[in-house]
Amino acid sequence: MNVLAFLIPASLILGGLGLAAFLWCLLANQYDDLDGDAWRILSEDDDFPPES
């Protein structure tokens, strides 16, 4: 039972870090253009470097 005193706070901290990383991705607009990457793979325009 003493192990639970360490595991519960550790799991809450790791869950909070995961939630913070997800929210950071949302605020940094990482999920704005999901279809653009799919279409860019299929295009045959190799003359230009990939856009960042």
Coordinates of N, CA, C and O in Angstrom, one line a residue:
M1 N 0.8 -1.2 0.0 CA 0.0 0.0 0.0 C 0.9 1.3 0.0 O 0.4 2.3 -0.4
N2 N 2.1 1.2 0.5 CA 2.9 2.3 0.5 C 3.4 2.7 -0.9 O 3.7 3.9 -1.2
V3 N 3.3 1.8 -1.9 CA 3.7 2.0 -3.2 C 2.7 3.0 -3.9 O 3.0 3.8 -4.7
L4 N 1.4 2.9 -3.5 CA 0.4 3.8 -4.0 C 0.6 5.2 -3.7 O 0.2 6.1 -4.5
A5 N 1.3 5.5 -2.6 CA 1.6 6.9 -2.3 C 2.6 7.5 -3.3 O 2.6 8.7 -3.4
F6 N 3.3 6.7 -4.0 CA 4.2 7.1 -5.0 C 3.6 7.0 -6.4 O 3.8 7.9 -7.3
L7 N 2.8 6.0 -6.7 CA 2.3 5.8 -8.0 C 1.2 6.7 -8.4 O 1.1 7.2 -9.5
I8 N 0.3 7.1 -7.4 CA -0.8 8.0 -7.7 C -0.3 9.4 -8.1 O -0.7 9.9 -9.1
P9 N 0.6 10.0 -7.3 CA 1.1 11.3 -7.7 C 1.9 11.2 -9.0 O 1.8 12.1 -9.9
A10 N 2.6 10.2 -9.2 CA 3.4 10.0 -10.5 C 2.5 9.9 -11.7 O 2.7 10.6 -12.7
S11 N 1.4 9.2 -11.6 CA 0.5 9.1 -12.7 C -0.3 10.4 -12.9 O -0.5 10.7 -14.1
L12 N -0.6 11.1 -11.9 CA -1.2 12.4 -12.1 C -0.3 13.4 -12.7 O -0.7 14.2 -13.6
I13 N 1.0 13.4 -12.3 CA 2.0 14.3 -13.0 C 2.2 13.9 -14.4 O 2.2 14.8 -15.3
L14 N 2.3 12.7 -14.7 CA 2.5 12.3 -16.1 C 1.2 12.6 -17.0 O 1.4 13.0 -18.1
G15 N 0.1 12.4 -16.4 CA -1.2 12.7 -17.1 C -1.3 14.2 -17.4 O -1.7 14.6 -18.4
G16 N -0.9 15.0 -16.4 CA -0.9 16.4 -16.6 C 0.1 16.9 -17.6 O -0.1 17.8 -18.4
L17 N 1.3 16.2 -17.7 CA 2.3 16.6 -18.7 C 1.8 16.2 -20.1 O 2.0 17.0 -21.1
G18 N 1.1 15.1 -20.2 CA 0.5 14.7 -21.5 C -0.6 15.7 -21.9 O -0.7 16.1 -23.1
L19 N -1.4 16.1 -21.0 CA -2.5 17.1 -21.3 C -1.9 18.4 -21.7 O -2.3 19.1 -22.6
A20 N -0.8 18.8 -21.0 CA -0.1 20.1 -21.3 C 0.5 20.0 -22.7 O 0.4 21.0 -23.5
A21 N 1.1 18.9 -23.1 CA 1.7 18.8 -24.4 C 0.6 18.8 -25.5 O 0.8 19.4 -26.5
F22 N -0.6 18.2 -25.2 CA -1.7 18.2 -26.2 C -2.2 19.6 -26.3 O -2.4 20.0 -27.5
L23 N -2.4 20.3 -25.3 CA -2.9 21.7 -25.3 C -1.9 22.6 -26.0 O -2.3 23.5 -26.8
W24 N -0.6 22.4 -25.8 CA 0.4 23.2 -26.5 C 0.3 22.9 -28.0 O 0.4 23.8 -28.8
C25 N 0.1 21.7 -28.4 CA 0.0 21.3 -29.8 C -1.3 22.0 -30.4 O -1.2 22.5 -31.6
L26 N -2.3 22.1 -29.7 CA -3.5 22.7 -30.2 C -3.3 24.2 -30.3 O -3.7 24.8 -31.3
L27 N -2.7 24.8 -29.4 CA -2.4 26.3 -29.4 C -1.4 26.7 -30.4 O -1.3 27.8 -30.9
A28 N -0.5 25.8 -30.8 CA 0.6 26.0 -31.8 C 0.1 25.7 -33.2 O 0.9 25.7 -34.1
N29 N -1.2 25.4 -33.4 CA -1.8 25.1 -34.7 C -1.2 24.0 -35.4 O -1.0 24.0 -36.6
Q30 N -0.9 22.9 -34.7 CA -0.3 21.7 -35.3 C -1.3 20.9 -36.0 O -0.9 20.1 -36.9
Y31 N -2.6 21.1 -35.8 CA -3.6 20.2 -36.4 C -4.5 21.0 -37.4 O -5.6 20.6 -37.7
D32 N -4.0 22.1 -37.9 CA -4.8 23.0 -38.8 C -5.0 22.4 -40.2 O -6.1 22.4 -40.7
D33 N -3.9 21.8 -40.8 CA -4.0 21.4 -42.2 C -3.7 19.9 -42.3 O -2.6 19.5 -42.6
L34 N -4.7 19.1 -41.9 CA -4.5 17.6 -42.0 C -4.5 17.1 -43.4 O -3.8 16.1 -43.7
D35 N -5.3 17.7 -44.3 CA -5.4 17.2 -45.6 C -4.3 17.7 -46.5 O -4.0 17.0 -47.5
G36 N -3.7 18.8 -46.2 CA -2.6 19.3 -47.0 C -1.4 18.3 -47.1 O -0.8 18.1 -48.2
D37 N -1.0 17.7 -46.0 CA 0.1 16.8 -46.1 C -0.3 15.5 -46.9 O 0.6 15.0 -47.6
A38 N -1.5 15.1 -46.8 CA -1.9 13.9 -47.6 C -1.8 14.2 -49.1 O -1.4 13.4 -49.9
W39 N -2.3 15.4 -49.5 CA -2.2 15.7 -50.9 C -0.8 16.1 -51.4 O -0.4 15.8 -52.5
R40 N 0.0 16.6 -50.5 CA 1.4 17.0 -50.9 C 2.2 15.7 -51.1 O 3.1 15.7 -52.0
I41 N 1.9 14.6 -50.5 CA 2.6 13.4 -50.7 C 2.3 12.9 -52.2 O 3.2 12.3 -52.8
L42 N 1.1 13.0 -52.6 CA 0.7 12.5 -53.9 C 1.1 13.4 -55.1 O 1.1 12.9 -56.2
S43 N 1.5 14.6 -54.8 CA 1.9 15.5 -55.9 C 3.3 15.1 -56.4 O 4.1 14.7 -55.7
E44 N 3.5 15.4 -57.7 CA 4.7 15.1 -58.4 C 5.6 16.3 -58.6 O 6.6 16.2 -59.3
D45 N 5.4 17.3 -57.9 CA 6.2 18.6 -58.0 C 7.4 18.5 -57.1 O 7.3 18.8 -55.9
D46 N 8.5 18.0 -57.6 CA 9.7 17.8 -56.8 C 10.7 19.0 -57.0 O 11.8 19.0 -56.5
D47 N 10.2 20.0 -57.8 CA 11.1 21.2 -58.0 C 11.3 22.1 -56.8 O 12.3 22.7 -56.7
F48 N 10.3 22.1 -56.0 CA 10.4 23.0 -54.8 C 10.6 22.3 -53.5 O 10.1 21.2 -53.3
P49 N 11.4 22.8 -52.6 CA 11.6 22.2 -51.3 C 10.3 22.2 -50.5 O 9.4 23.0 -50.8
P50 N 10.1 21.3 -49.6 CA 8.9 21.2 -48.8 C 8.8 22.5 -48.0 O 9.7 23.0 -47.5
E51 N 7.5 22.9 -47.8 CA 7.2 24.1 -47.0 C 7.3 23.8 -45.6 O 6.9 22.7 -45.2
S52 N 7.7 24.7 -44.7 CA 7.7 24.4 -43.3 C 6.5 24.9 -42.7 O 5.8 25.8 -43.0

